[in-house]
GROMACS .gro file of C-alpha atoms in nm:
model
  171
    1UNK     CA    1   0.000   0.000   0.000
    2UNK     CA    2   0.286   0.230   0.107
    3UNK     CA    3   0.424   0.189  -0.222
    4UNK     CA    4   0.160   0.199  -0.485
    5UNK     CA    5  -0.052   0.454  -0.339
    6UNK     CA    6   0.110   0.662  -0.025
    7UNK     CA    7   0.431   0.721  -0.215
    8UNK     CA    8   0.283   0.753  -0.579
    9UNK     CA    9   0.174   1.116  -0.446
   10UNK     CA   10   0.548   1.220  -0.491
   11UNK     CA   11   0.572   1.138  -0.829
   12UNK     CA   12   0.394   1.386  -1.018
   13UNK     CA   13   0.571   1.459  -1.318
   14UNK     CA   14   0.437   1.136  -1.538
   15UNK     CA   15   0.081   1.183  -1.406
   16UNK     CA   16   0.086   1.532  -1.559
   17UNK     CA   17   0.246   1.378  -1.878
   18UNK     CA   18  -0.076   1.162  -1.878
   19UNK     CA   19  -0.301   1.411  -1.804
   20UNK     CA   20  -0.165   1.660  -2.086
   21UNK     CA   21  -0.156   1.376  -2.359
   22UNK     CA   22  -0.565   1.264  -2.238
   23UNK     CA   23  -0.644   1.603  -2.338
   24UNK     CA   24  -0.739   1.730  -1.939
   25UNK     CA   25  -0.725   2.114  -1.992
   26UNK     CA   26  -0.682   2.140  -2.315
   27UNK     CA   27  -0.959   2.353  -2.319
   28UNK     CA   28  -0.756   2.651  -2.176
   29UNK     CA   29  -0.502   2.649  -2.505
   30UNK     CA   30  -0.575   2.846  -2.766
   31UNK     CA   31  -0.428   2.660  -3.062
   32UNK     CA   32  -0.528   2.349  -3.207
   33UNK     CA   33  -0.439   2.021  -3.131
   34UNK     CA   34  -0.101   2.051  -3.244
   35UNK     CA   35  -0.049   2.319  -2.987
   36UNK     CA   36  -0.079   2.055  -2.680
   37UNK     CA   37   0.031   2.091  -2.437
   38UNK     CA   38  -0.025   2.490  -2.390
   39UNK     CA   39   0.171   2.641  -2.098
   40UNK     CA   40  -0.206   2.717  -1.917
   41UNK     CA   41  -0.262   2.340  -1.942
   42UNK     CA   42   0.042   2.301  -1.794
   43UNK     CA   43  -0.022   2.538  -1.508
   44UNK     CA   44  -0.346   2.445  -1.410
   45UNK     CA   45  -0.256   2.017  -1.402
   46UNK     CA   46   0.057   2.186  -1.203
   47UNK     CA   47  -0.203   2.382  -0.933
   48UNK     CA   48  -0.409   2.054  -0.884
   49UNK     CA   49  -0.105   1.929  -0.733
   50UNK     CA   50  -0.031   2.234  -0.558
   51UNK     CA   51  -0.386   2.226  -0.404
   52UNK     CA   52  -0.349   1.879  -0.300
   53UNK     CA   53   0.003   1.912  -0.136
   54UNK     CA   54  -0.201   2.187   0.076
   55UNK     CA   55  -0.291   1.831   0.276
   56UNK     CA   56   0.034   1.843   0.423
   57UNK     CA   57  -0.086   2.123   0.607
   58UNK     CA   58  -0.312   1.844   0.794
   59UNK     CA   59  -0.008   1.638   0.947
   60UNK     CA   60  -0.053   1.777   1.291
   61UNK     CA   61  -0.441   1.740   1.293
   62UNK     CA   62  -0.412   1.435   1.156
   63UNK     CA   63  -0.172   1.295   1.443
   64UNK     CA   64  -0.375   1.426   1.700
   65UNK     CA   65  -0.707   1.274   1.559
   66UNK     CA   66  -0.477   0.922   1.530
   67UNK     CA   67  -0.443   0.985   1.896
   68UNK     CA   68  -0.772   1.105   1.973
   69UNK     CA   69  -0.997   0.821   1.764
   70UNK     CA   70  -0.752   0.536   1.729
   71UNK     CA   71  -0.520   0.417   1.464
   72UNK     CA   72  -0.787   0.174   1.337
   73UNK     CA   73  -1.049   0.430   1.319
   74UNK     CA   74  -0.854   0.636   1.138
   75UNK     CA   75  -0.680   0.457   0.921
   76UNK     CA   76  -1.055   0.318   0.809
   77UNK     CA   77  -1.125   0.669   0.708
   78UNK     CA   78  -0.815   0.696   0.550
   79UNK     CA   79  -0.861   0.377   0.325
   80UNK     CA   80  -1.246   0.480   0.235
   81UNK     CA   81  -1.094   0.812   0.131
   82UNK     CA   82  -0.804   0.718  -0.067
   83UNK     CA   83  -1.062   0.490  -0.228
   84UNK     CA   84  -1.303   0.727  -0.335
   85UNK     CA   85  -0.998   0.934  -0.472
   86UNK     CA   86  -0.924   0.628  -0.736
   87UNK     CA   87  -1.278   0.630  -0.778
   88UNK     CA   88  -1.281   0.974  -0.867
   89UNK     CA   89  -0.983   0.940  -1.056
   90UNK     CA   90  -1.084   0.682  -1.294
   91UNK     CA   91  -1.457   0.870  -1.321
   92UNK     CA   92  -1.273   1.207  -1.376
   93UNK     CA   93  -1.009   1.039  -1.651
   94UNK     CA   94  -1.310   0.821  -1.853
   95UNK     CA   95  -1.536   1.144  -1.889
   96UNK     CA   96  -1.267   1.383  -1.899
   97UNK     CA   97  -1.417   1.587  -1.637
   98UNK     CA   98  -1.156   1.860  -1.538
   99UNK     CA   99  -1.256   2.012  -1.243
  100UNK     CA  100  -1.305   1.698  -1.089
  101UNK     CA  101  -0.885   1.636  -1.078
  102UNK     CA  102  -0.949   1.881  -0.809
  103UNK     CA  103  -1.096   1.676  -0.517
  104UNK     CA  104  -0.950   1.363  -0.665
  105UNK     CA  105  -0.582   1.446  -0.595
  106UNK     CA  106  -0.735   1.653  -0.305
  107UNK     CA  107  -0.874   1.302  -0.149
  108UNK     CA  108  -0.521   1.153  -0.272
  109UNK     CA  109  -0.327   1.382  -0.108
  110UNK     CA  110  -0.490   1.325   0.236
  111UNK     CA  111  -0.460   0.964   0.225
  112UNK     CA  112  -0.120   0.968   0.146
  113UNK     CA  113  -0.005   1.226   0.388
  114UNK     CA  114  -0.224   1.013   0.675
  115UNK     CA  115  -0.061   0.670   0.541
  116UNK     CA  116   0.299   0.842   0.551
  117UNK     CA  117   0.185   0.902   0.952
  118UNK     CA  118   0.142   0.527   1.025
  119UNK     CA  119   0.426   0.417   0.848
  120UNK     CA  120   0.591   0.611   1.167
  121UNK     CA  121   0.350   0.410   1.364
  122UNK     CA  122   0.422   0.074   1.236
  123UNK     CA  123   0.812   0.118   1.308
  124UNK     CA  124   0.774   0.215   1.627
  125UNK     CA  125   0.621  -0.102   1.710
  126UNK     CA  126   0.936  -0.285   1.670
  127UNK     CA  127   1.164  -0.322   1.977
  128UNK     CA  128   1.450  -0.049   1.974
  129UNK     CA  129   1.706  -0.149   1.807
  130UNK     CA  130   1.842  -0.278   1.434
  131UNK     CA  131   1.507  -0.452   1.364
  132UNK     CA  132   1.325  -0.100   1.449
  133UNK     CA  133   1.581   0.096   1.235
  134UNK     CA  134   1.560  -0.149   0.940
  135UNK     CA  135   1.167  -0.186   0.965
  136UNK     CA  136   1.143   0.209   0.970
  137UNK     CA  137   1.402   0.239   0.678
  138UNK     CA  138   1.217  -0.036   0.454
  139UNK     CA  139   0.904   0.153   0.501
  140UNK     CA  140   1.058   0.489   0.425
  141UNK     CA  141   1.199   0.329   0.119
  142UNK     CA  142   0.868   0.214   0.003
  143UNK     CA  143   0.774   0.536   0.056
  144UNK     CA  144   1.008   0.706  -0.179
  145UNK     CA  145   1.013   0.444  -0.426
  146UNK     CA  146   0.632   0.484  -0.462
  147UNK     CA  147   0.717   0.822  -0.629
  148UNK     CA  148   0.805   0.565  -0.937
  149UNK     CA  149   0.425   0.430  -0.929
  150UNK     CA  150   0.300   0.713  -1.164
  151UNK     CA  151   0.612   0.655  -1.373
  152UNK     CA  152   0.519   0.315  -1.421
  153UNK     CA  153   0.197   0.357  -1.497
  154UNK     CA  154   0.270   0.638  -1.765
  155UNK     CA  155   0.531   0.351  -1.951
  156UNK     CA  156   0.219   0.123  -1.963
  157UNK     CA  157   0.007   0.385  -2.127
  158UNK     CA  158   0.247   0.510  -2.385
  159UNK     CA  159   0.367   0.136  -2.462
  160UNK     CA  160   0.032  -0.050  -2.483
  161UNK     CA  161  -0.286  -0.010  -2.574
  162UNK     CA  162  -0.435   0.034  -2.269
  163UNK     CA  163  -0.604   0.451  -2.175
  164UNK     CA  164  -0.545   0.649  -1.876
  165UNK     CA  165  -0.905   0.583  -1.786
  166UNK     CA  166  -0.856   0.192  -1.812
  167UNK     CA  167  -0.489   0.188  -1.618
  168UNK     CA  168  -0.670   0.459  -1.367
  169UNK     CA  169  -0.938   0.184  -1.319
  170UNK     CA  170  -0.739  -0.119  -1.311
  171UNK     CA  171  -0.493   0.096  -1.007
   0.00000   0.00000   0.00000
């Protein structure tokens, strides 16, 4: 989970690429086709990810509602959440409806930053010691390496047949 979905967040560059080449935006350019990307494009795929790292802003809430509600309580939340944001995301990709990258990434972006709290969590569970410092370093790891998710799943679009929509339903 850390991988595919927490640390996927990170790796926006070849969701944009996929974004721009399924035509999200394109509306904003002025030129034809042949003028896709347009720098507005661009810059408003680039502010949906701005607006969704704004859920970094909820670390501290978030770690005082794990300690508050529970870890299983929230991380239920969490896991509905990040599941309506693939939801969203494969609705928002198969009808090409813009606006909706909004709360998608929005609904991403919490998830992620919440998941990136338990990983934390999970390594503290181990006994001090190597097997806490190599749990906590696999799981950080994970973490970075899941900025490579998107990239992955940007070769698989340009190399097969398959859409943004069906890879974005099939994540």
């Amino acid at each position: 989970y850390i991988f595919f979905y927490t640390g996927a967040f990170y790796g926006w560059g070849p969701m944009q690429l996929m974004l721009e080449d399924s035509g999200h935006f394109s509306s904003q350019c002025a030129g034809g086709e042949e003028d896709l990307p347009c720098p507005k494009q661009s810059s408003i795929l680039l502010n949906v990810q701005f607006v969704a790292c704004l859920m970094m802003i909820l670390s501290p809430l978030m770690g005082a509602a794990i300690d508050k509600f529970g870890t299983s309580t929230v991380m239920n939340i969490t896991f509905f959440v990040g599941a309506l944001g693939l939801v969203f995301l494969t609705i928002s990709t198969s009808l090409r409806i813009d606006w909706m990258l909004f709360p998608t990434f929005l609904l991403i972006g919490f998830m992620s930053v919440v998941t990136g709290l338990f990983t934390v969590q999970t390594g503290l569970l181990y006994p001090e010691g190597k097997s806490r410092d190599r749990v906590i370093s696999g799981l950080n790891a994970l973490l970075d390496a899941g900025g490579m998710t998107y990239l992955v799943l940007w070769f698989v679009v340009e190399n097969t047949e398959f859409s943004l929509p069906a890879i974005s339903g099939l994540y």
